[in-house]
Coordinates of C-alpha atoms in Angstrom, one line a residue:
Chain J
M61 CA 68.1 -99.8 -94.1
N62 CA 66.2 -101.7 -97.0
A63 CA 62.7 -102.8 -95.3
A64 CA 62.6 -106.3 -97.5
V65 CA 66.1 -107.2 -96.3
W66 CA 64.8 -106.6 -92.5
R67 CA 61.6 -108.2 -93.4
V68 CA 63.3 -111.7 -94.5
E69 CA 66.1 -111.5 -92.1
W70 CA 63.4 -110.8 -89.2
R71 CA 61.6 -113.8 -90.4
R72 CA 64.5 -116.2 -90.5
L73 CA 65.4 -114.9 -86.8
W74 CA 61.6 -115.6 -86.0
V75 CA 61.2 -119.2 -87.2
R76 CA 64.7 -120.1 -85.3
P77 CA 64.0 -122.1 -82.2
F78 CA 67.4 -121.1 -80.7
A79 CA 66.5 -117.3 -80.7
W80 CA 63.4 -118.2 -78.6
T81 CA 64.9 -121.1 -76.7
L82 CA 67.6 -118.4 -75.7
A83 CA 64.9 -115.8 -74.8
A84 CA 62.9 -118.3 -72.7
A85 CA 66.1 -119.4 -70.2
T86 CA 67.2 -116.0 -70.2
L87 CA 63.9 -114.1 -69.2
A88 CA 62.9 -117.1 -66.9
W89 CA 66.5 -116.9 -65.2
L90 CA 65.9 -112.7 -65.3
G91 CA 62.5 -113.6 -63.3
W92 CA 63.9 -115.6 -60.9
Q93 CA 66.5 -112.9 -59.9
F94 CA 63.4 -110.4 -60.0
T95 CA 61.8 -112.4 -57.5
L96 CA 65.1 -112.3 -55.2
L97 CA 65.2 -108.5 -55.8
L98 CA 61.8 -108.0 -55.0
G99 CA 61.7 -110.1 -51.8
Q100 CA 65.2 -108.4 -50.5
F101 CA 63.5 -105.0 -51.2
L102 CA 60.4 -106.2 -49.4
D103 CA 62.6 -107.3 -46.0
N104 CA 64.4 -104.1 -46.0
Q105 CA 61.5 -101.9 -47.1
V106 CA 60.8 -100.8 -43.3
R107 CA 64.5 -100.1 -42.5
L108 CA 64.8 -98.1 -45.9
A109 CA 61.6 -96.0 -45.5
A110 CA 63.3 -94.3 -42.3
L111 CA 66.2 -92.9 -43.9
A112 CA 66.0 -89.7 -45.7
D113 CA 67.6 -90.1 -48.8
G114 CA 67.3 -94.1 -49.1
P115 CA 67.6 -96.1 -52.2
G116 CA 63.8 -97.2 -53.4
Y117 CA 62.2 -99.6 -55.7
T118 CA 64.2 -98.2 -59.0
D119 CA 67.5 -98.7 -57.3
L120 CA 67.1 -101.6 -55.3
V121 CA 64.7 -103.6 -58.1
A122 CA 64.8 -102.2 -61.4
V123 CA 68.3 -101.3 -62.5
P124 CA 70.0 -104.0 -60.7
L125 CA 67.3 -106.3 -62.7
L126 CA 68.4 -104.3 -66.2
A127 CA 72.3 -104.5 -64.7
Q128 CA 71.6 -108.3 -64.9
L129 CA 70.1 -108.0 -68.4
A130 CA 73.5 -106.6 -69.5
Q131 CA 75.8 -109.1 -67.9
L132 CA 73.4 -111.9 -69.6
A133 CA 73.7 -109.6 -72.9
L134 CA 77.6 -110.5 -72.8
L135 CA 76.8 -114.1 -73.7
V136 CA 73.3 -113.4 -75.3
V137 CA 74.0 -110.9 -78.5
P138 CA 77.4 -112.7 -79.1
L139 CA 75.1 -115.9 -79.8
M140 CA 72.2 -114.0 -81.5
S141 CA 74.8 -112.4 -84.2
M142 CA 77.2 -114.7 -84.9
Q143 CA 74.8 -116.6 -87.6
S144 CA 74.4 -113.1 -89.4
I145 CA 77.0 -113.2 -91.8
A146 CA 79.1 -115.8 -91.0
G147 CA 75.9 -118.5 -91.6
E148 CA 75.5 -116.9 -95.2
R149 CA 78.8 -117.8 -95.7
R150 CA 78.6 -121.5 -93.9
H151 CA 75.7 -122.1 -95.9
G152 CA 76.9 -120.5 -99.4
T153 CA 73.8 -118.1 -99.4
L154 CA 75.8 -115.0 -99.2
P155 CA 75.6 -114.8 -103.2
L156 CA 71.7 -114.9 -103.2
W157 CA 71.9 -111.1 -101.6
F158 CA 74.4 -110.1 -103.7
G159 CA 72.4 -111.4 -106.7
A160 CA 69.3 -109.9 -105.5
G161 CA 70.9 -106.4 -106.0
V162 CA 71.4 -106.0 -102.3
S163 CA 74.2 -103.7 -101.6
P164 CA 76.5 -104.4 -99.0
T165 CA 75.2 -101.6 -97.0
R166 CA 71.5 -102.4 -96.9
M167 CA 72.6 -106.2 -96.3
V168 CA 74.5 -105.2 -93.1
L169 CA 72.1 -102.8 -91.8
G170 CA 69.1 -104.6 -92.8
K171 CA 70.8 -107.9 -90.6
Y172 CA 71.7 -105.5 -87.7
G173 CA 68.4 -103.9 -87.9
A174 CA 66.5 -107.7 -87.4
I175 CA 68.9 -108.3 -84.6
L176 CA 68.4 -105.4 -82.8
A177 CA 64.8 -105.4 -83.3
W178 CA 65.0 -109.0 -81.4
L179 CA 67.0 -107.5 -78.6
M180 CA 64.8 -104.4 -78.1
I181 CA 61.8 -107.2 -77.7
W182 CA 64.0 -109.0 -75.2
L183 CA 64.5 -105.7 -73.2
G184 CA 61.1 -104.9 -73.4
L185 CA 59.9 -108.3 -71.9
C186 CA 62.5 -107.9 -69.1
L187 CA 61.2 -104.3 -68.5
L188 CA 57.4 -105.5 -68.0
M189 CA 58.5 -107.2 -64.7
P190 CA 59.5 -104.0 -62.7
L191 CA 56.7 -102.1 -64.6
A192 CA 54.4 -104.9 -63.6
L193 CA 54.5 -103.1 -60.1
S194 CA 54.7 -99.7 -60.7
G195 CA 51.2 -99.3 -59.7
A196 CA 52.0 -100.4 -56.1
T197 CA 55.2 -98.8 -56.3
T198 CA 56.5 -95.2 -56.5
P199 CA 59.5 -95.7 -59.8
D200 CA 61.9 -92.9 -60.3
W201 CA 60.7 -92.8 -64.0
G202 CA 63.7 -90.8 -65.0
K203 CA 66.4 -93.0 -63.8
L204 CA 64.6 -96.2 -65.0
A205 CA 64.6 -94.2 -68.3
A206 CA 68.2 -93.3 -68.4
A207 CA 68.8 -97.0 -67.3
T208 CA 66.9 -98.3 -70.3
L209 CA 68.4 -95.9 -72.7
G210 CA 71.8 -97.0 -71.2
L211 CA 71.0 -101.1 -71.8
A212 CA 69.4 -100.4 -75.3
L213 CA 72.5 -98.6 -76.6
T214 CA 74.4 -101.3 -74.6
L215 CA 72.3 -103.9 -76.9
A216 CA 72.8 -102.1 -79.9
T217 CA 76.7 -101.6 -79.4
L218 CA 77.1 -105.5 -79.0
A219 CA 75.0 -106.1 -81.8
A220 CA 76.9 -104.0 -84.3
I221 CA 80.3 -105.9 -82.8
G222 CA 78.7 -109.3 -83.2
V223 CA 78.0 -108.7 -86.8
A224 CA 81.1 -107.2 -87.3
C225 CA 82.6 -110.2 -86.0
S226 CA 80.2 -112.5 -88.0
A227 CA 81.6 -110.6 -91.3
F228 CA 85.0 -111.5 -90.8
A229 CA 84.7 -115.2 -89.7
S230 CA 84.4 -118.1 -91.5
H231 CA 82.2 -120.0 -89.1
P232 CA 79.4 -118.5 -86.6
A233 CA 81.2 -120.3 -83.9
L234 CA 84.4 -118.3 -84.4
A235 CA 82.1 -115.2 -84.7
A236 CA 80.7 -115.8 -81.6
A237 CA 84.2 -116.5 -79.6
A238 CA 85.6 -113.4 -81.1
S239 CA 82.9 -111.2 -80.4
L240 CA 82.8 -112.4 -76.7
V241 CA 86.3 -111.5 -76.7
V242 CA 86.0 -107.9 -78.1
T243 CA 82.9 -107.4 -75.8
L244 CA 84.8 -108.8 -72.8
M245 CA 87.6 -106.5 -74.0
L246 CA 85.5 -103.4 -73.5
W247 CA 84.1 -104.4 -70.5
E248 CA 86.7 -105.3 -68.7
A249 CA 89.6 -102.4 -70.5
N250 CA 89.7 -100.2 -67.2
R251 CA 89.6 -102.6 -64.5
G252 CA 93.2 -102.2 -63.9
A253 CA 93.3 -98.7 -64.2
Q254 CA 90.4 -98.5 -61.2
A255 CA 92.0 -100.6 -59.4
A256 CA 95.1 -98.4 -59.4
G257 CA 92.6 -95.6 -58.9
E258 CA 92.9 -93.9 -62.2
L259 CA 89.5 -92.5 -63.2
G260 CA 90.3 -90.6 -66.5
G261 CA 92.4 -91.2 -69.4
L262 CA 91.9 -93.0 -72.4
I263 CA 91.8 -96.6 -71.0
N264 CA 88.7 -95.1 -68.9
W265 CA 87.3 -93.6 -72.1
L266 CA 87.5 -97.0 -73.9
A267 CA 85.6 -99.1 -71.2
L268 CA 81.9 -99.5 -71.8
P269 CA 80.8 -99.4 -68.1
S270 CA 82.3 -96.2 -68.2
H271 CA 79.9 -94.7 -70.2
L272 CA 77.1 -97.1 -69.1
Q273 CA 77.1 -96.4 -65.2
P274 CA 76.1 -93.1 -65.2
M275 CA 73.0 -93.8 -66.9
W276 CA 72.1 -96.3 -64.4
R277 CA 72.6 -93.4 -61.8
G278 CA 70.2 -91.6 -64.0
L279 CA 72.5 -89.5 -65.6
V280 CA 72.4 -89.2 -69.3
S281 CA 75.2 -87.2 -71.2
T282 CA 76.0 -86.7 -74.9
T283 CA 79.6 -87.8 -74.4
D284 CA 78.4 -91.1 -73.2
V285 CA 75.8 -91.3 -76.0
A286 CA 78.3 -90.1 -78.5
W287 CA 80.6 -93.0 -77.4
F288 CA 78.0 -95.7 -78.2
V289 CA 77.3 -94.5 -81.5
I290 CA 81.1 -94.1 -82.3
V291 CA 81.3 -97.9 -81.6
I292 CA 78.1 -99.1 -83.8
V293 CA 79.0 -96.8 -86.6
V294 CA 83.0 -98.0 -86.5
A295 CA 81.8 -101.8 -86.2
L296 CA 78.8 -101.5 -88.7
V297 CA 81.3 -99.7 -91.3
L298 CA 83.7 -102.4 -91.0
A299 CA 81.2 -105.1 -91.5
I300 CA 80.0 -103.1 -94.8
R301 CA 83.1 -102.9 -95.9
R302 CA 84.4 -106.9 -95.2
V303 CA 81.2 -108.0 -97.1
A304 CA 81.8 -105.6 -100.0
A305 CA 85.2 -106.7 -100.4
E306 CA 83.9 -110.2 -100.7
R307 CA 81.6 -109.2 -103.3
V308 CA 84.6 -107.6 -105.5
R309 CA 86.7 -110.5 -104.8
G310 CA 84.8 -113.3 -104.6
Chain G
M300 CA 41.9 -124.1 -118.9
G301 CA 45.7 -125.0 -119.2
V302 CA 47.2 -121.5 -118.6
D303 CA 50.4 -121.1 -117.3
P304 CA 49.9 -119.4 -114.1
V305 CA 53.2 -117.7 -114.3
V306 CA 52.4 -116.2 -117.4
K307 CA 48.6 -115.6 -116.1
T308 CA 50.2 -114.0 -113.2
W309 CA 52.4 -111.7 -115.4
G310 CA 50.2 -110.9 -118.2
R311 CA 52.9 -108.2 -119.5
R312 CA 54.7 -111.6 -120.3
Q313 CA 52.1 -113.1 -122.3
N314 CA 51.7 -110.1 -124.6
A315 CA 55.5 -109.5 -124.9
Q316 CA 56.7 -108.8 -128.4
V317 CA 59.7 -110.9 -128.7
D318 CA 62.3 -108.6 -130.3
H319 CA 65.0 -111.1 -131.3
A320 CA 67.2 -108.3 -133.1
Q321 CA 67.7 -105.9 -129.7
P322 CA 70.2 -107.4 -127.4
L323 CA 68.8 -107.7 -123.8
L324 CA 72.2 -108.4 -122.4
E325 CA 75.6 -107.2 -123.6
V326 CA 78.6 -108.6 -121.9
D327 CA 81.8 -106.7 -123.7
D328 CA 85.3 -107.5 -122.9
V329 CA 84.6 -108.8 -119.2
S330 CA 87.6 -110.2 -117.2
R331 CA 87.6 -110.9 -113.6
R332 CA 91.1 -111.3 -112.1
L333 CA 91.8 -113.3 -108.5
G334 CA 94.8 -113.6 -106.9
G335 CA 96.8 -112.3 -110.0
R336 CA 95.3 -114.8 -112.4
D337 CA 92.8 -113.9 -114.7
I338 CA 89.9 -116.3 -113.9
V339 CA 87.9 -115.1 -116.7
R340 CA 89.4 -113.0 -119.7
D341 CA 87.8 -110.7 -122.5
I342 CA 84.7 -112.4 -122.5
S343 CA 82.3 -110.8 -125.0
F344 CA 78.8 -111.6 -126.3
S345 CA 75.0 -110.4 -126.5
L346 CA 72.3 -112.2 -126.1
A347 CA 68.5 -111.2 -127.2
R348 CA 64.8 -112.0 -126.0
G349 CA 64.0 -115.2 -126.5
Q350 CA 67.5 -116.6 -126.9
V351 CA 68.8 -119.5 -125.0
M352 CA 72.3 -119.8 -125.0
G353 CA 74.2 -122.9 -123.8
L354 CA 77.4 -122.1 -121.6
L355 CA 79.6 -125.1 -122.0
G356 CA 83.1 -125.6 -120.5
V357 CA 85.0 -128.1 -118.3
N358 CA 85.4 -127.8 -114.6
G359 CA 87.2 -124.5 -113.7
A360 CA 86.7 -123.3 -117.3
G361 CA 85.1 -120.1 -115.5
K362 CA 81.5 -120.7 -116.2
S363 CA 80.3 -119.9 -112.6
T364 CA 82.3 -117.1 -112.5
T365 CA 81.1 -115.6 -115.6
L366 CA 77.5 -116.5 -114.7
S367 CA 78.0 -115.0 -111.2
M368 CA 79.2 -111.8 -112.7
L369 CA 76.4 -112.1 -115.0
A370 CA 73.6 -112.2 -112.3
G371 CA 75.6 -109.1 -110.5
A372 CA 76.6 -111.0 -107.4
R373 CA 80.6 -110.1 -108.6
T374 CA 81.9 -107.4 -110.0
P375 CA 84.2 -107.8 -113.0
S376 CA 87.6 -106.5 -112.8
R377 CA 87.6 -105.0 -116.2
G378 CA 84.6 -104.8 -118.9
H379 CA 81.0 -104.0 -119.0
I380 CA 78.1 -105.9 -118.8
R381 CA 74.6 -104.2 -119.8
L382 CA 71.3 -105.4 -119.5
L383 CA 68.3 -103.6 -121.1
G384 CA 70.9 -101.0 -121.8
Q385 CA 72.2 -100.3 -118.4
D386 CA 75.6 -101.1 -116.8
L387 CA 75.1 -104.0 -114.3
N388 CA 77.9 -102.4 -111.8
Q389 CA 76.4 -99.0 -112.1
A390 CA 72.7 -99.9 -111.0
P391 CA 72.8 -103.4 -109.6
A392 CA 69.9 -103.0 -107.5
S393 CA 67.5 -102.1 -109.8
L394 CA 68.6 -104.6 -112.6
C395 CA 68.8 -107.4 -110.7
R396 CA 65.6 -107.4 -110.4
H397 CA 65.3 -108.3 -113.9
I398 CA 67.4 -111.3 -113.3
G399 CA 66.5 -114.9 -112.3
W400 CA 69.6 -117.1 -110.9
L401 CA 69.9 -120.2 -110.0
L402 CA 73.3 -121.3 -108.5
E403 CA 74.8 -124.8 -108.7
H404 CA 73.5 -126.7 -105.7
A405 CA 70.9 -123.9 -105.3
P406 CA 71.9 -122.6 -102.0
L407 CA 68.6 -121.8 -99.7
W408 CA 68.3 -120.2 -96.3
P409 CA 67.7 -123.7 -94.3
E410 CA 65.2 -122.0 -91.4
L411 CA 62.8 -121.4 -94.1
T412 CA 60.0 -123.7 -95.3
V413 CA 59.8 -123.8 -99.4
R414 CA 56.9 -121.1 -99.3
E415 CA 58.7 -118.9 -96.7
Q416 CA 62.0 -118.9 -99.2
I417 CA 59.9 -118.2 -102.3
R418 CA 58.2 -115.4 -100.9
A419 CA 61.5 -113.9 -99.3
R420 CA 63.2 -114.3 -102.6
A421 CA 60.1 -112.3 -104.5
Q422 CA 60.4 -109.5 -101.7
L423 CA 64.1 -109.4 -102.6
A424 CA 63.1 -109.0 -106.1
G425 CA 61.2 -106.0 -105.2
L426 CA 57.5 -107.6 -105.2
R427 CA 55.0 -106.1 -102.4
G428 CA 51.9 -107.0 -100.8
K429 CA 50.0 -109.2 -102.6
A430 CA 52.1 -109.7 -105.6
V431 CA 54.4 -111.4 -103.3
S432 CA 51.9 -114.3 -102.7
Q433 CA 50.5 -114.1 -105.9
A434 CA 53.8 -114.8 -107.6
A435 CA 54.8 -117.4 -105.2
E436 CA 51.7 -119.5 -105.2
A437 CA 51.8 -119.4 -109.2
I438 CA 55.5 -120.7 -109.3
I439 CA 54.6 -123.4 -106.6
E440 CA 51.9 -124.5 -108.6
R441 CA 53.8 -124.5 -111.9
L442 CA 56.7 -126.7 -110.8
A443 CA 54.3 -128.7 -108.6
L444 CA 56.0 -127.8 -105.2
G445 CA 52.3 -127.9 -103.3
E446 CA 53.8 -130.9 -101.4
L447 CA 56.9 -129.8 -100.4
A448 CA 55.7 -125.9 -99.4
R449 CA 55.6 -126.3 -96.0
R450 CA 58.8 -128.2 -95.5
L451 CA 61.7 -126.7 -94.4
T452 CA 64.5 -126.3 -97.1
G453 CA 67.1 -127.8 -94.8
I454 CA 65.8 -131.0 -95.4
L455 CA 64.8 -131.4 -99.0
S456 CA 66.9 -134.0 -101.0
Q457 CA 69.2 -132.1 -104.0
G458 CA 66.6 -132.6 -106.8
Q459 CA 63.9 -131.1 -104.4
R460 CA 66.3 -128.2 -103.7
Q461 CA 67.0 -127.4 -107.1
R462 CA 63.5 -127.5 -107.8
V463 CA 62.9 -124.6 -105.0
G464 CA 66.1 -122.9 -106.1
L465 CA 64.5 -122.6 -109.9
A466 CA 61.4 -121.4 -108.5
C467 CA 63.0 -118.7 -106.5
A468 CA 65.0 -117.8 -109.7
L469 CA 61.6 -117.8 -111.7
V470 CA 59.5 -116.3 -109.1
H471 CA 59.5 -112.3 -110.1
S472 CA 59.2 -113.5 -113.7
P473 CA 62.9 -112.1 -114.9
D474 CA 63.8 -110.8 -118.0
L475 CA 67.1 -112.7 -118.1
L476 CA 67.4 -116.3 -116.4
V477 CA 70.9 -117.3 -115.5
L478 CA 70.7 -121.1 -114.8
D479 CA 74.0 -122.8 -113.5
E480 CA 73.9 -126.7 -113.5
P481 CA 69.8 -126.8 -113.2
G482 CA 69.7 -130.4 -114.0
N483 CA 71.7 -131.6 -110.7
G484 CA 69.8 -134.3 -109.4
L485 CA 66.8 -134.1 -111.1
D486 CA 65.3 -137.0 -112.3
P487 CA 64.3 -137.9 -116.2
M488 CA 60.4 -136.6 -115.8
Q489 CA 61.9 -133.5 -114.0
T490 CA 64.7 -133.0 -116.7
A491 CA 61.9 -133.2 -119.5
E492 CA 60.1 -130.5 -117.3
L493 CA 62.8 -128.4 -116.8
R494 CA 63.3 -128.3 -120.5
A495 CA 59.6 -127.2 -121.4
L496 CA 59.9 -124.5 -118.9
I497 CA 62.7 -123.0 -120.3
G498 CA 61.5 -123.3 -123.8
E499 CA 58.2 -121.6 -122.4
R500 CA 60.0 -118.9 -120.6
A501 CA 62.1 -118.1 -123.8
R502 CA 59.0 -117.8 -125.9
A503 CA 57.7 -115.6 -123.5
G504 CA 60.5 -113.1 -124.1
C505 CA 62.9 -114.3 -121.6
A506 CA 66.5 -114.5 -122.4
V507 CA 68.1 -117.5 -120.7
I508 CA 71.8 -118.9 -120.3
L509 CA 71.9 -122.3 -119.2
S510 CA 75.3 -123.6 -118.1
T511 CA 75.4 -127.5 -117.9
H512 CA 78.2 -130.3 -118.4
L513 CA 75.4 -132.5 -120.6
L514 CA 75.7 -131.8 -124.3
H515 CA 72.6 -132.9 -125.1
E516 CA 70.6 -130.7 -122.6
V517 CA 72.3 -128.1 -124.8
T518 CA 71.3 -129.4 -127.9
A519 CA 67.9 -129.9 -126.5
V520 CA 67.3 -126.6 -125.6
C521 CA 69.7 -124.1 -126.9
D522 CA 69.7 -122.0 -130.1
R523 CA 73.7 -120.9 -129.2
V524 CA 76.2 -122.3 -127.7
L525 CA 79.3 -120.4 -125.9
I526 CA 82.5 -122.6 -125.2
V527 CA 84.8 -121.2 -122.4
H528 CA 88.0 -122.9 -121.9
Q529 CA 90.5 -121.6 -119.6
G530 CA 88.5 -118.2 -118.7
R531 CA 88.4 -117.4 -122.5
V532 CA 85.6 -117.9 -125.1
R533 CA 86.8 -120.6 -127.7
H534 CA 83.8 -120.9 -129.8
E535 CA 80.4 -119.0 -130.1
A536 CA 77.8 -120.1 -132.8
P537 CA 74.4 -120.7 -133.5
L538 CA 73.8 -124.4 -132.6
Q539 CA 72.3 -125.3 -136.1
A540 CA 75.9 -124.1 -137.7
V541 CA 77.8 -126.7 -135.5
A542 CA 77.8 -129.0 -137.9
S543 CA 80.2 -131.9 -138.9
G544 CA 82.9 -130.6 -140.4
W545 CA 86.6 -129.5 -140.5
R546 CA 88.4 -126.9 -142.3
I547 CA 91.9 -127.4 -143.9
T548 CA 94.4 -124.7 -145.0
L549 CA 96.8 -125.6 -147.6
A550 CA 100.1 -123.5 -148.1
E551 CA 99.3 -123.9 -152.1
A552 CA 96.1 -124.3 -153.7
A553 CA 94.8 -127.8 -154.7
S554 CA 92.2 -129.3 -156.7
P555 CA 88.9 -130.4 -155.1
E556 CA 89.4 -133.8 -156.8
R557 CA 92.8 -134.3 -154.8
V558 CA 90.9 -133.6 -151.6
L559 CA 88.1 -135.6 -152.2
A560 CA 90.4 -138.6 -153.2
L561 CA 91.7 -138.8 -149.8
A562 CA 89.9 -141.8 -147.9
P563 CA 88.5 -140.2 -144.8
V564 CA 86.9 -137.3 -146.6
A565 CA 83.2 -137.5 -147.4
S566 CA 82.7 -134.2 -149.3
A567 CA 85.2 -131.1 -149.6
Q568 CA 83.8 -127.8 -150.5
P569 CA 86.7 -125.6 -151.8
H570 CA 87.0 -122.1 -150.8
Q571 CA 89.9 -118.9 -151.9
G572 CA 90.9 -121.0 -154.5
G573 CA 91.8 -124.2 -153.6
L574 CA 93.7 -123.0 -150.3
V575 CA 90.9 -123.6 -147.9
F576 CA 88.4 -126.8 -147.8
E577 CA 85.8 -127.4 -145.6
I578 CA 85.6 -130.8 -145.6
T579 CA 82.8 -133.6 -144.1
L580 CA 84.4 -136.9 -142.6
N581 CA 83.3 -140.3 -143.4
A582 CA 81.9 -142.2 -140.5
G583 CA 84.6 -143.4 -138.6
A584 CA 87.3 -140.8 -139.6
D585 CA 88.6 -138.5 -137.2
A586 CA 91.1 -135.5 -137.3
P587 CA 94.4 -137.0 -136.8
A588 CA 93.2 -139.5 -139.9
L589 CA 92.5 -136.7 -142.1
A590 CA 95.8 -134.8 -141.1
R591 CA 97.8 -138.1 -141.9
A592 CA 95.9 -138.7 -145.5
V593 CA 96.8 -135.2 -146.5
V594 CA 100.2 -135.1 -145.5
A595 CA 100.5 -138.9 -147.1
A596 CA 98.9 -137.2 -150.3
G597 CA 101.7 -134.2 -150.5
L598 CA 99.3 -131.9 -149.9
P599 CA 101.2 -128.7 -148.1
L600 CA 98.9 -128.7 -144.9
S601 CA 99.3 -125.2 -142.7
G602 CA 95.9 -125.6 -140.8
L603 CA 93.2 -127.7 -139.5
V604 CA 90.7 -126.4 -137.3
A605 CA 87.1 -127.7 -136.4
M606 CA 84.3 -126.3 -137.8
G607 CA 82.2 -126.7 -134.8
S608 CA 82.1 -130.3 -136.0
D609 CA 79.3 -131.7 -133.9
L610 CA 79.1 -130.0 -130.6
E611 CA 80.6 -133.0 -128.6
R612 CA 83.9 -133.1 -131.0
T613 CA 84.3 -129.2 -130.9
F614 CA 83.7 -129.2 -127.3
M615 CA 86.4 -132.3 -126.4
T616 CA 89.0 -130.4 -129.3
I617 CA 88.8 -127.2 -127.6
A618 CA 88.9 -128.7 -124.3
A619 CA 91.9 -131.0 -125.0
T620 CA 93.8 -127.4 -125.8
R621 CA 96.2 -125.9 -123.7
A622 CA 96.9 -122.4 -122.9
P623 CA 100.7 -121.5 -124.1
E624 CA 101.4 -120.4 -120.6
A625 CA 100.0 -123.8 -119.2
A626 CA 101.8 -125.8 -121.7

């Protein structure tokens, strides 16, 4: 990734009111959810303490909050990534990158890196809520770390899909819609199979939740991490090839 | 002190030895094919430091496509573009830093201010640290963009956008400046300032390619002209050679007196033993009148071509021609 591309793209993201309005609205929503989850946890604390292997603060507050963020990400990430390349195309600024000698690979990775940085800040701010009470509770750090890793990989995957859709779309709104459809397909791919009691096979492997849910339970496996990495690489390669073709075809 | 801040910041330019003999840019048989059609075909020329070349052509002639290939933004289907002796398509990242490109309608990132825009382009051109700020502030001062520096580029007028685009093209002090319709939206004062700036950059050793529809702009600032029509180079000459005149070719030799006796002819210079004449026309005369007079005088006319005539006449003659496949 080229640092100059990342810096330019980050600056453009930083000054966009849309990005911060989106962050403020979603964090306000998550703050409200955190309050509700915490209230429920406090209401049931005495009963839960009596259970030998009962769920704790991490299971009932921190991980469910991150799960809420994952669901919000289905909408937020396409909105954040839709402008990345389709917006350039719409404003006629794509040749500026090519004319500056920026290769399609550096351009796509720089843009992806900037979106990813924004999403990690978003995740970090959300994570601050459960961490703020870590002194007064006994979080399961391993489980929390695994859930955070799973969510970070999910955000990275959705961002890569968003950038790829933006590379193929002529208009940012089309990019967001396409990204949302692809994301929902990955999210819901195995719903029918699971309803039928099928827990294995290709359809379950394709579904994103099959690889995220184990991490929410604190289980990190290389096959799950590999799934995220494969999807990210495929999406970014497609985006790079599309941008490269645009430079050749014009 | 009256020192150009751009030149002051980039001292190497001030001391640059302008070598007109050594080509900075070499374009060899460059073509670009799109949708089964040649948009640009077999374009060749070279440009030395300090030269200002005007690129002329009607709409759709292939000027912008040619310029975007010269700027490294598009790849040629065939041929080679060499800048500073290196192939532009083999090493676009390092070579593009030597090019400043102003696109037609100056596309800008709308969410950035003018200052941020210029700084961003400086960063993409490879400047780092304090050099980014110094270069940006110098070009803001040189182009008098101080009042606009904090405005978002998305709300600028066309003329203002054009000036910001020019600043972005110049911020890294390029060796080759590619300007596509730079006068769009500029008022007469700004146009005069643009001319001065082009001359200044050329004197500092920068090669400039200027595409425009305004022929008087070309005659005012360029020392060479390249006319492109239907994707091909139809005319290339130093501007001083673009003098009023026509060349007639006869099937049989004739005496200069017979040619001089023709009504439209003011002067006639014989070549090849009277087979070819370079002719200057009288005021008000044109090529059809000359052709009619030659034929009426019984001279066996086999060819009549513009020797450039004046630039406008040359341009109009070329623009009026149609390629065989289009006819």
